[in-house]
Amino acid sequence: KQWYQRRVRASLVKKETRAAEIATNKSAAAKKVAALKAVRRKEIIKRTAKYYKQYEAADREEIRLSREAKANGNYYVPAEAKLAFVVRLRGVNNIPPKPRKI
């Protein structure tokens, strides 16, 4: 016996092949992105470890300086946060802001 073969429109066949091709391209692109993200994640972890070592060294230095000052009968004042004083010269659309009395 011959099995009956259903006719399928050519446009549907093209659509299915195009969809399959797009799916394979999409999965390949997803694999590339995943690999790139893994590499970046490893770099970020290395950088984080380096910064952590720097912060630990700075903390140990603060403790060392305070102990040294205490041993010599002095006081150690830790450094304060840096401050930036910013003056706005031009406002929105290059119109200067209204001068105000301080």
Coordinates of C-alpha atoms in Angstrom, one line a residue:
K1 CA 0.0 0.0 0.0
Q2 CA 1.0 3.5 -0.6
W3 CA 0.6 5.9 2.2
Y4 CA -1.3 9.1 1.5
Q5 CA 1.0 12.1 1.6
R6 CA -0.5 15.3 2.6
R7 CA 0.3 18.3 0.5
V8 CA 1.9 21.2 2.3
R9 CA 2.0 24.7 0.9
A10 CA 5.4 25.9 -0.1
S11 CA 5.1 29.0 2.0
L12 CA 4.6 26.9 5.2
V13 CA 7.6 24.8 4.3
K14 CA 9.7 28.0 3.9
K15 CA 8.3 29.4 7.1
E16 CA 9.3 26.2 9.1
T17 CA 12.8 26.1 7.6
R18 CA 13.2 29.8 8.3
A19 CA 12.0 29.3 11.9
A20 CA 14.4 26.4 12.4
E21 CA 17.3 28.4 11.1
I22 CA 16.4 31.4 13.3
A23 CA 16.2 29.1 16.3
T24 CA 19.6 27.6 15.7
N25 CA 21.2 31.0 15.2
K26 CA 19.5 32.2 18.4
S27 CA 20.8 29.3 20.4
A28 CA 24.3 29.8 19.0
A29 CA 24.2 33.5 19.9
A30 CA 22.9 32.6 23.4
K31 CA 25.8 30.2 23.9
K32 CA 28.3 32.9 22.9
V33 CA 26.7 35.4 25.2
A34 CA 26.8 32.9 28.1
A35 CA 30.5 32.2 27.5
L36 CA 31.3 35.9 27.4
K37 CA 29.3 36.5 30.6
A38 CA 31.2 33.7 32.3
V39 CA 34.6 35.2 31.3
R40 CA 33.4 38.7 32.5
R41 CA 32.2 37.2 35.8
K42 CA 35.6 35.6 36.4
E43 CA 37.3 39.0 35.7
I44 CA 34.9 40.8 38.1
I45 CA 35.6 38.2 40.8
K46 CA 39.4 38.7 40.4
R47 CA 39.0 42.5 40.5
T48 CA 36.8 42.2 43.6
A49 CA 39.4 40.1 45.3
K50 CA 42.1 42.7 44.5
Y51 CA 40.0 45.6 45.9
Y52 CA 39.2 43.5 49.0
K53 CA 42.9 43.1 49.6
Q54 CA 43.4 46.8 49.2
Y55 CA 40.6 47.7 51.6
E56 CA 42.0 45.2 54.2
A57 CA 45.5 46.7 53.8
A58 CA 44.1 50.2 54.4
D59 CA 42.2 49.0 57.5
R60 CA 45.3 47.3 58.9
E61 CA 47.3 50.5 58.2
E62 CA 44.7 52.6 60.1
I63 CA 45.0 50.2 63.1
R64 CA 48.8 50.3 62.9
L65 CA 48.9 54.1 62.9
S66 CA 46.5 54.4 65.8
R67 CA 48.4 51.8 67.9
E68 CA 51.7 53.5 67.1
A69 CA 50.3 56.9 68.1
K70 CA 48.9 55.5 71.3
A71 CA 52.2 53.8 72.2
N72 CA 54.0 57.2 71.7
G73 CA 51.4 59.0 73.8
N74 CA 49.8 60.8 70.9
Y75 CA 46.4 60.8 69.2
Y76 CA 45.7 59.5 65.8
V77 CA 43.0 61.3 63.8
P78 CA 41.8 59.2 60.9
A79 CA 41.4 60.8 57.5
E80 CA 38.0 62.2 56.6
A81 CA 36.1 61.8 53.4
K82 CA 37.2 64.0 50.6
L83 CA 34.9 67.0 49.8
A84 CA 34.4 68.6 46.4
F85 CA 33.0 72.2 46.2
V86 CA 31.1 72.6 42.9
V87 CA 29.8 75.9 41.5
R88 CA 27.3 75.8 38.7
L89 CA 28.3 78.4 36.1
R90 CA 25.6 77.7 33.5
G91 CA 22.1 76.5 34.0
V92 CA 19.7 74.7 31.7
N93 CA 20.0 75.8 28.0
N94 CA 23.1 77.9 28.8
I95 CA 21.0 80.4 30.8
P96 CA 22.9 81.3 34.0
P97 CA 21.1 80.6 37.3
K98 CA 19.8 83.6 39.2
P99 CA 22.5 85.0 41.6
R100 CA 21.5 84.6 45.2
K101 CA 22.9 86.1 48.4
I102 CA 24.7 83.7 50.6

